[in-house]
Coordinates of C-alpha atoms in Angstrom, one line a residue:
M1 CA -147.5 -35.6 69.8
K2 CA -148.1 -35.0 66.1
N3 CA -145.1 -32.7 65.9
T4 CA -142.9 -35.4 67.5
I5 CA -144.1 -38.0 65.0
K6 CA -143.5 -35.5 62.1
R7 CA -139.9 -34.9 63.3
A8 CA -139.3 -38.6 63.7
G9 CA -140.6 -39.1 60.2
F10 CA -138.4 -36.3 58.7
V11 CA -135.3 -37.7 60.4
M12 CA -136.0 -41.2 59.1
T13 CA -136.6 -39.8 55.6
L14 CA -133.4 -37.8 55.8
L15 CA -131.4 -40.8 56.9
L16 CA -132.7 -42.8 54.1
L17 CA -131.8 -40.1 51.5
I18 CA -128.3 -39.8 52.9
G19 CA -127.9 -43.6 52.8
Q20 CA -129.0 -43.7 49.1
L21 CA -126.7 -40.8 48.2
T22 CA -123.8 -42.5 49.9
S23 CA -124.7 -45.7 48.2
C24 CA -124.8 -43.9 44.8
K25 CA -121.4 -42.3 45.4
K26 CA -119.8 -45.6 46.1
T27 CA -121.3 -47.1 43.0
V28 CA -120.0 -44.2 40.9
K29 CA -116.5 -44.6 42.3
E30 CA -116.5 -48.3 41.7
V31 CA -117.6 -47.8 38.1
E32 CA -114.9 -45.1 37.6
I33 CA -112.2 -47.4 39.0
A34 CA -113.4 -50.3 36.9
D35 CA -113.4 -48.2 33.8
N36 CA -109.8 -47.2 34.4
V37 CA -108.5 -50.7 34.8
I38 CA -106.5 -51.9 31.7
T39 CA -106.0 -55.6 31.4
T40 CA -102.6 -56.5 29.9
E41 CA -101.6 -59.8 28.5
A42 CA -97.9 -60.8 28.2
I43 CA -97.1 -61.2 24.5
T44 CA -94.0 -63.3 23.8
E45 CA -92.5 -63.8 20.4
T46 CA -90.4 -66.9 19.7
A47 CA -87.5 -66.1 17.4
V48 CA -87.4 -68.2 14.3
I49 CA -84.0 -69.8 13.8
R50 CA -82.7 -70.7 10.4
E51 CA -81.3 -74.1 9.6
P52 CA -77.4 -74.3 10.0
I53 CA -75.4 -72.7 7.2
V54 CA -72.0 -74.1 6.0
F55 CA -69.5 -72.1 4.0
I56 CA -67.0 -74.2 2.0
T57 CA -64.3 -71.6 1.5
G58 CA -61.9 -73.3 -0.8
V59 CA -61.3 -75.6 -3.8
D60 CA -59.3 -78.8 -3.5
K61 CA -55.9 -79.1 -5.2
S62 CA -54.3 -82.3 -6.6
D63 CA -55.6 -85.4 -4.7
N64 CA -56.6 -83.6 -1.5
N65 CA -60.4 -83.9 -1.1
F66 CA -60.8 -81.9 2.1
Y67 CA -63.4 -79.4 0.8
K68 CA -65.2 -81.8 -1.5
S69 CA -65.6 -84.3 1.4
A70 CA -66.7 -81.6 3.9
R71 CA -69.3 -80.4 1.4
Q72 CA -70.7 -83.9 1.0
Y73 CA -70.7 -84.5 4.8
F74 CA -72.8 -81.4 5.5
I75 CA -75.2 -82.0 2.5
E76 CA -76.0 -85.4 4.0
K77 CA -76.7 -83.7 7.3
E78 CA -79.2 -81.5 5.3
Y79 CA -77.4 -78.2 6.2
E80 CA -77.6 -75.3 3.8
V81 CA -74.2 -75.3 1.9
V82 CA -72.6 -72.2 0.4
D83 CA -69.6 -72.9 -1.8
D84 CA -68.9 -69.6 -3.6
A85 CA -67.6 -67.5 -0.7
F86 CA -63.8 -67.6 -0.3
S87 CA -63.2 -64.6 2.0
L88 CA -64.5 -63.3 5.3
E89 CA -65.8 -60.3 3.4
E90 CA -68.0 -62.5 1.2
I91 CA -69.3 -64.5 4.1
I92 CA -70.5 -61.5 6.0
N93 CA -72.0 -60.0 2.9
W94 CA -73.8 -63.3 2.1
L95 CA -75.2 -63.4 5.7
N96 CA -76.5 -59.8 5.4
K97 CA -77.9 -60.2 1.9
N98 CA -79.7 -63.6 2.5
Y99 CA -81.2 -62.8 5.8
D100 CA -85.0 -63.6 5.6
D101 CA -86.2 -62.7 9.1
R102 CA -85.0 -66.1 10.4
L103 CA -82.1 -65.6 12.7
Y104 CA -78.8 -67.5 12.0
G105 CA -78.3 -69.9 14.9
E106 CA -75.4 -72.0 13.7
I107 CA -72.8 -70.9 11.1
H108 CA -70.1 -73.3 10.0
I109 CA -66.9 -72.2 8.2
V110 CA -64.7 -74.9 6.5
S111 CA -61.1 -73.8 5.7
H112 CA -57.6 -75.2 5.5
S113 CA -55.4 -73.9 8.3
N114 CA -52.1 -74.5 10.1
P115 CA -50.4 -72.9 13.1
W116 CA -47.8 -71.1 11.0
R117 CA -49.5 -69.7 8.0
G118 CA -53.0 -69.1 9.4
M119 CA -56.1 -69.9 7.5
S120 CA -56.4 -70.2 3.7
L121 CA -59.7 -68.2 4.1
E122 CA -59.0 -64.8 2.7
T123 CA -59.7 -61.6 4.7
V124 CA -61.2 -59.7 1.8
I125 CA -61.7 -60.7 -1.8
K126 CA -58.3 -61.6 -3.3
G127 CA -56.7 -60.4 0.0
D128 CA -54.3 -62.0 2.5
R129 CA -54.8 -65.2 4.3
I130 CA -56.4 -64.8 7.7
T131 CA -53.9 -64.4 10.5
V132 CA -54.1 -62.3 13.7
A133 CA -52.1 -59.6 12.0
S134 CA -54.0 -59.5 8.7
L135 CA -57.4 -59.6 10.3
Q136 CA -56.5 -56.9 12.8
R137 CA -55.1 -54.7 9.9
N138 CA -58.2 -55.1 7.8
A139 CA -60.6 -54.5 10.7
I140 CA -58.7 -51.3 11.7
E141 CA -58.7 -50.0 8.1
G142 CA -62.4 -50.7 7.8
N143 CA -62.1 -53.1 4.9
L144 CA -64.5 -55.6 6.3
P145 CA -68.3 -55.2 6.1
T146 CA -70.3 -55.0 9.3
L147 CA -72.6 -57.9 10.2
Q148 CA -76.1 -56.7 10.7
N149 CA -78.4 -57.9 13.5
V150 CA -79.0 -61.2 11.9
I151 CA -77.8 -63.8 14.5
A152 CA -79.6 -65.3 17.4
T153 CA -78.7 -64.5 21.0
D154 CA -77.2 -68.0 21.4
A155 CA -75.6 -68.2 17.9
K156 CA -72.5 -70.4 17.3
I157 CA -69.8 -69.7 14.7
V158 CA -68.1 -73.0 14.2
F159 CA -64.7 -73.2 12.4
H160 CA -63.6 -76.5 10.9
A161 CA -60.0 -75.4 10.4
C162 CA -57.1 -77.6 11.5
G163 CA -55.7 -76.6 14.9
L164 CA -57.5 -73.3 15.0
G165 CA -58.8 -73.9 18.5
E166 CA -55.2 -73.3 19.8
N167 CA -55.2 -69.7 18.4
K168 CA -57.2 -67.9 21.1
A169 CA -56.2 -64.5 19.9
L170 CA -57.7 -65.2 16.5
L171 CA -60.8 -66.6 17.9
Q172 CA -61.3 -63.5 20.0
L173 CA -60.9 -61.4 16.9
F174 CA -63.6 -63.4 15.1
K175 CA -65.9 -63.0 18.1
S176 CA -65.5 -59.2 17.9
I177 CA -66.2 -59.2 14.2
F178 CA -69.3 -61.4 14.4
T179 CA -70.8 -59.5 17.4
T180 CA -73.9 -57.5 16.6
N181 CA -76.6 -56.8 19.2
S182 CA -75.9 -60.4 20.1
T183 CA -72.5 -62.0 20.9
P184 CA -72.0 -65.4 19.4
Q185 CA -69.9 -68.2 20.7
I186 CA -66.8 -68.9 18.5
V187 CA -66.1 -72.7 18.4
A188 CA -63.0 -74.4 17.0
S189 CA -61.0 -77.5 17.8
P190 CA -57.3 -77.7 18.6
Y191 CA -57.3 -81.0 16.6
Y192 CA -57.3 -81.5 12.9
A193 CA -60.6 -81.8 11.1
V194 CA -60.7 -84.9 8.8
F195 CA -63.5 -85.5 6.3
G196 CA -64.4 -88.3 3.9
R197 CA -62.1 -91.1 5.0
E198 CA -62.8 -94.8 4.8
F199 CA -63.9 -95.5 8.4
S200 CA -65.7 -92.2 9.1
S201 CA -67.1 -89.3 7.1
H202 CA -65.8 -86.8 9.8
Y203 CA -63.5 -87.2 12.8
L204 CA -60.8 -85.3 14.6
A205 CA -57.1 -86.2 15.0
K206 CA -54.3 -85.0 17.2
P207 CA -51.2 -83.6 15.4
Y208 CA -47.5 -84.2 16.0
Y209 CA -44.9 -82.2 14.1
G210 CA -41.4 -82.7 12.8
F211 CA -39.3 -80.5 10.5
Y212 CA -36.4 -80.6 8.2
P213 CA -34.9 -78.3 5.5
T214 CA -36.9 -78.8 2.3
A215 CA -35.1 -81.2 -0.1
N216 CA -32.7 -82.3 2.7
S217 CA -34.6 -85.0 4.6
P218 CA -32.5 -86.7 7.3
G219 CA -34.4 -90.0 6.6
N220 CA -37.2 -91.7 8.5
V221 CA -34.9 -93.3 11.1
D222 CA -33.5 -90.0 12.3
L223 CA -37.0 -88.4 12.0
S224 CA -38.5 -91.1 14.2
K225 CA -35.9 -90.6 16.9
E226 CA -36.6 -86.9 16.8
F227 CA -40.3 -87.5 17.3
A228 CA -39.6 -89.9 20.2
R229 CA -37.5 -87.2 21.9
K230 CA -40.0 -84.5 21.3
Y231 CA -43.1 -86.4 22.4
P232 CA -41.9 -88.8 25.2
E233 CA -45.4 -89.0 26.7
E234 CA -46.8 -90.6 23.6
K235 CA -46.5 -94.3 24.0
D236 CA -49.1 -95.6 21.5
I237 CA -47.4 -94.6 18.3
D238 CA -44.6 -96.5 16.6
W239 CA -42.9 -93.4 15.1
L240 CA -40.8 -95.2 12.5
E241 CA -43.6 -97.4 11.2
T242 CA -46.0 -94.4 11.1
L243 CA -43.6 -92.4 9.0
Y244 CA -44.1 -95.0 6.2
N245 CA -47.8 -94.9 6.5
D246 CA -49.9 -92.3 4.7
V247 CA -53.4 -93.6 5.3
E248 CA -55.5 -94.9 8.3
R249 CA -55.5 -98.6 7.5
Y250 CA -57.6 -99.5 10.5
V251 CA -59.7 -97.3 12.9
G252 CA -57.4 -95.2 15.1
E253 CA -54.1 -95.9 13.3
A254 CA -51.8 -92.9 13.1
Y255 CA -50.6 -91.8 9.7
T256 CA -48.3 -89.2 8.1
F257 CA -48.6 -86.3 5.6
K258 CA -46.3 -83.5 4.6
F259 CA -46.5 -79.8 3.7
N260 CA -44.1 -76.9 3.3
I261 CA -43.8 -73.6 5.1
P262 CA -42.1 -70.8 3.1
V263 CA -40.8 -67.5 4.6
K264 CA -39.5 -64.4 2.9
W265 CA -38.0 -61.1 3.9
I266 CA -36.8 -58.1 1.8
V267 CA -34.3 -55.8 3.4
D268 CA -33.6 -52.5 1.6
F269 CA -30.0 -51.3 1.8
N270 CA -30.4 -48.3 -0.6
D271 CA -30.5 -45.8 2.2
S272 CA -28.0 -47.6 4.3
D273 CA -24.3 -46.9 4.9
Q274 CA -23.7 -50.6 4.5
N275 CA -23.9 -52.8 1.4
A276 CA -26.2 -55.8 1.2
P277 CA -24.2 -58.8 2.6
V278 CA -23.2 -61.7 0.5
F279 CA -23.4 -65.1 2.3
K280 CA -21.2 -68.1 1.6
S281 CA -23.1 -70.7 3.6
Q282 CA -26.4 -71.6 5.3
E283 CA -24.7 -70.9 8.7
E284 CA -23.9 -67.3 7.7
I285 CA -27.5 -66.7 6.7
M286 CA -28.8 -68.1 9.9
D287 CA -26.3 -66.0 12.0
W288 CA -27.4 -62.9 10.2
I289 CA -31.1 -63.6 10.7
A290 CA -30.5 -64.2 14.4
E291 CA -28.7 -60.9 14.8
D292 CA -31.3 -58.8 13.0
E293 CA -33.7 -57.7 15.7
N294 CA -36.8 -57.2 13.4
I295 CA -36.4 -60.4 11.4
S296 CA -35.5 -62.6 14.4
K297 CA -38.5 -61.3 16.3
E298 CA -40.9 -62.1 13.5
F299 CA -39.3 -65.5 12.9
S300 CA -39.5 -66.5 16.6
S301 CA -43.3 -66.6 16.3
Y302 CA -42.9 -69.7 14.1
N303 CA -41.3 -71.6 17.0
I304 CA -39.3 -73.6 14.5
P305 CA -35.4 -73.8 14.7
L306 CA -33.6 -71.8 12.0
E307 CA -31.6 -74.9 11.0
K308 CA -34.8 -76.7 10.0
F309 CA -35.1 -74.3 7.0
R310 CA -33.3 -74.4 3.7
W311 CA -32.1 -70.8 3.1
R312 CA -31.5 -68.9 -0.1
T313 CA -30.5 -65.2 -0.6
S314 CA -30.2 -62.9 -3.6
I315 CA -29.6 -59.2 -4.1
K316 CA -31.7 -57.1 -6.5
D317 CA -31.7 -53.3 -6.9
G318 CA -29.9 -52.8 -3.6
K319 CA -32.3 -55.1 -1.7
L320 CA -31.4 -58.3 0.1
I321 CA -34.0 -61.0 -0.5
I322 CA -34.0 -63.9 2.0
K323 CA -36.1 -67.0 1.4
G324 CA -36.5 -70.0 3.6
K325 CA -38.5 -73.2 3.4
T326 CA -39.1 -76.0 5.8
S327 CA -40.9 -79.3 5.2
V328 CA -43.3 -80.2 7.9
V329 CA -43.9 -83.9 8.8
C330 CA -47.3 -84.1 10.4
I331 CA -48.4 -87.3 12.1
L332 CA -52.1 -87.5 12.9
K333 CA -53.5 -89.7 15.6
P334 CA -57.3 -90.1 15.2
I335 CA -59.4 -89.5 18.4
I336 CA -61.1 -92.8 19.2
K337 CA -63.4 -93.9 22.0
P338 CA -61.5 -95.1 25.0
Y339 CA -63.9 -98.0 25.7
G340 CA -66.2 -100.3 23.7
D341 CA -66.0 -100.8 20.0
L342 CA -63.0 -99.4 18.2
E343 CA -64.5 -96.3 16.5
H344 CA -63.9 -92.6 16.2
V345 CA -65.3 -90.2 18.7
T346 CA -68.1 -88.2 17.1
P347 CA -67.0 -84.6 16.7
E348 CA -69.9 -82.9 18.5
I349 CA -69.4 -79.2 18.8
D350 CA -70.8 -79.1 22.4
N351 CA -68.1 -81.5 23.5
L352 CA -65.6 -79.3 25.4
R353 CA -63.0 -82.0 25.3
L354 CA -62.9 -81.7 21.5
Y355 CA -63.6 -78.0 20.9
N356 CA -62.6 -74.7 22.5
V357 CA -65.1 -71.9 22.9
E358 CA -64.6 -68.2 23.0

């Protein structure tokens, strides 16, 4: 009987010890697991965006206050204004040099421009005006500096250059040049940018174009008929009256200004079996241009008839020099609100009716 009790007591003691050991093992495992747990907290950094930057890339001539008025407009908006960078090279260098850990979110570039001569903004310092051809050439030759990683992921490069929004090839080139580890949006309007006028400090206007050989105007009556034939869908403009009007006398009134487009070619006949031709009339010059494959191809990009130019030729050192010049009559129709009070539409860069985005 005693032996039975002893065995029972031993078994109970053994079971208790096993239970304690098992309990200890579990505790150790749980501690080990707990010690190996690493708690991580998501750390997010918010990028600091710099206030908008504006580059005024030219100096006004005569009574044209385009740059002066644009500068004043952006100063009043409390944007940071830079007025000593007149080329794309200088703009990129300025952005790199003045980066201060705040990313550029909005960069504005103000420049004269027209569909035929490109932008007055230079490619490099004292270089060619910016066109598709000049920008491509300078990019390929490595003449332009590389923009460092200084722009925000949603950055916008906004061009205030008349009609530039129509030139998609040039906008795409700009996009490539301004792309870093982030790709910006390139924003430009197909309309003319107007600054500093009586009724609004900044608005956009739709252009209409007429041409005539410089110094050989056909007169306003004939010009008005030409505009009417060219733009039959435009019913709100009195073409003849507008040709006599050079200011916006009331909100939304169309008005006229003029500028010239010069062209020039030099053809070397020194290594040719033919002599440089001598022309007796404008018609002979135009016929020769039309028959020359290289010149006619280049000229076709202007989309202006040959007879709208005044042509001059000369021969020097075996080279034929051809010069042409046309006067452009540009009628601007301000973009106004379709309803409500008579006032200009505010040129907001996010308005896709006013700006094109690449």
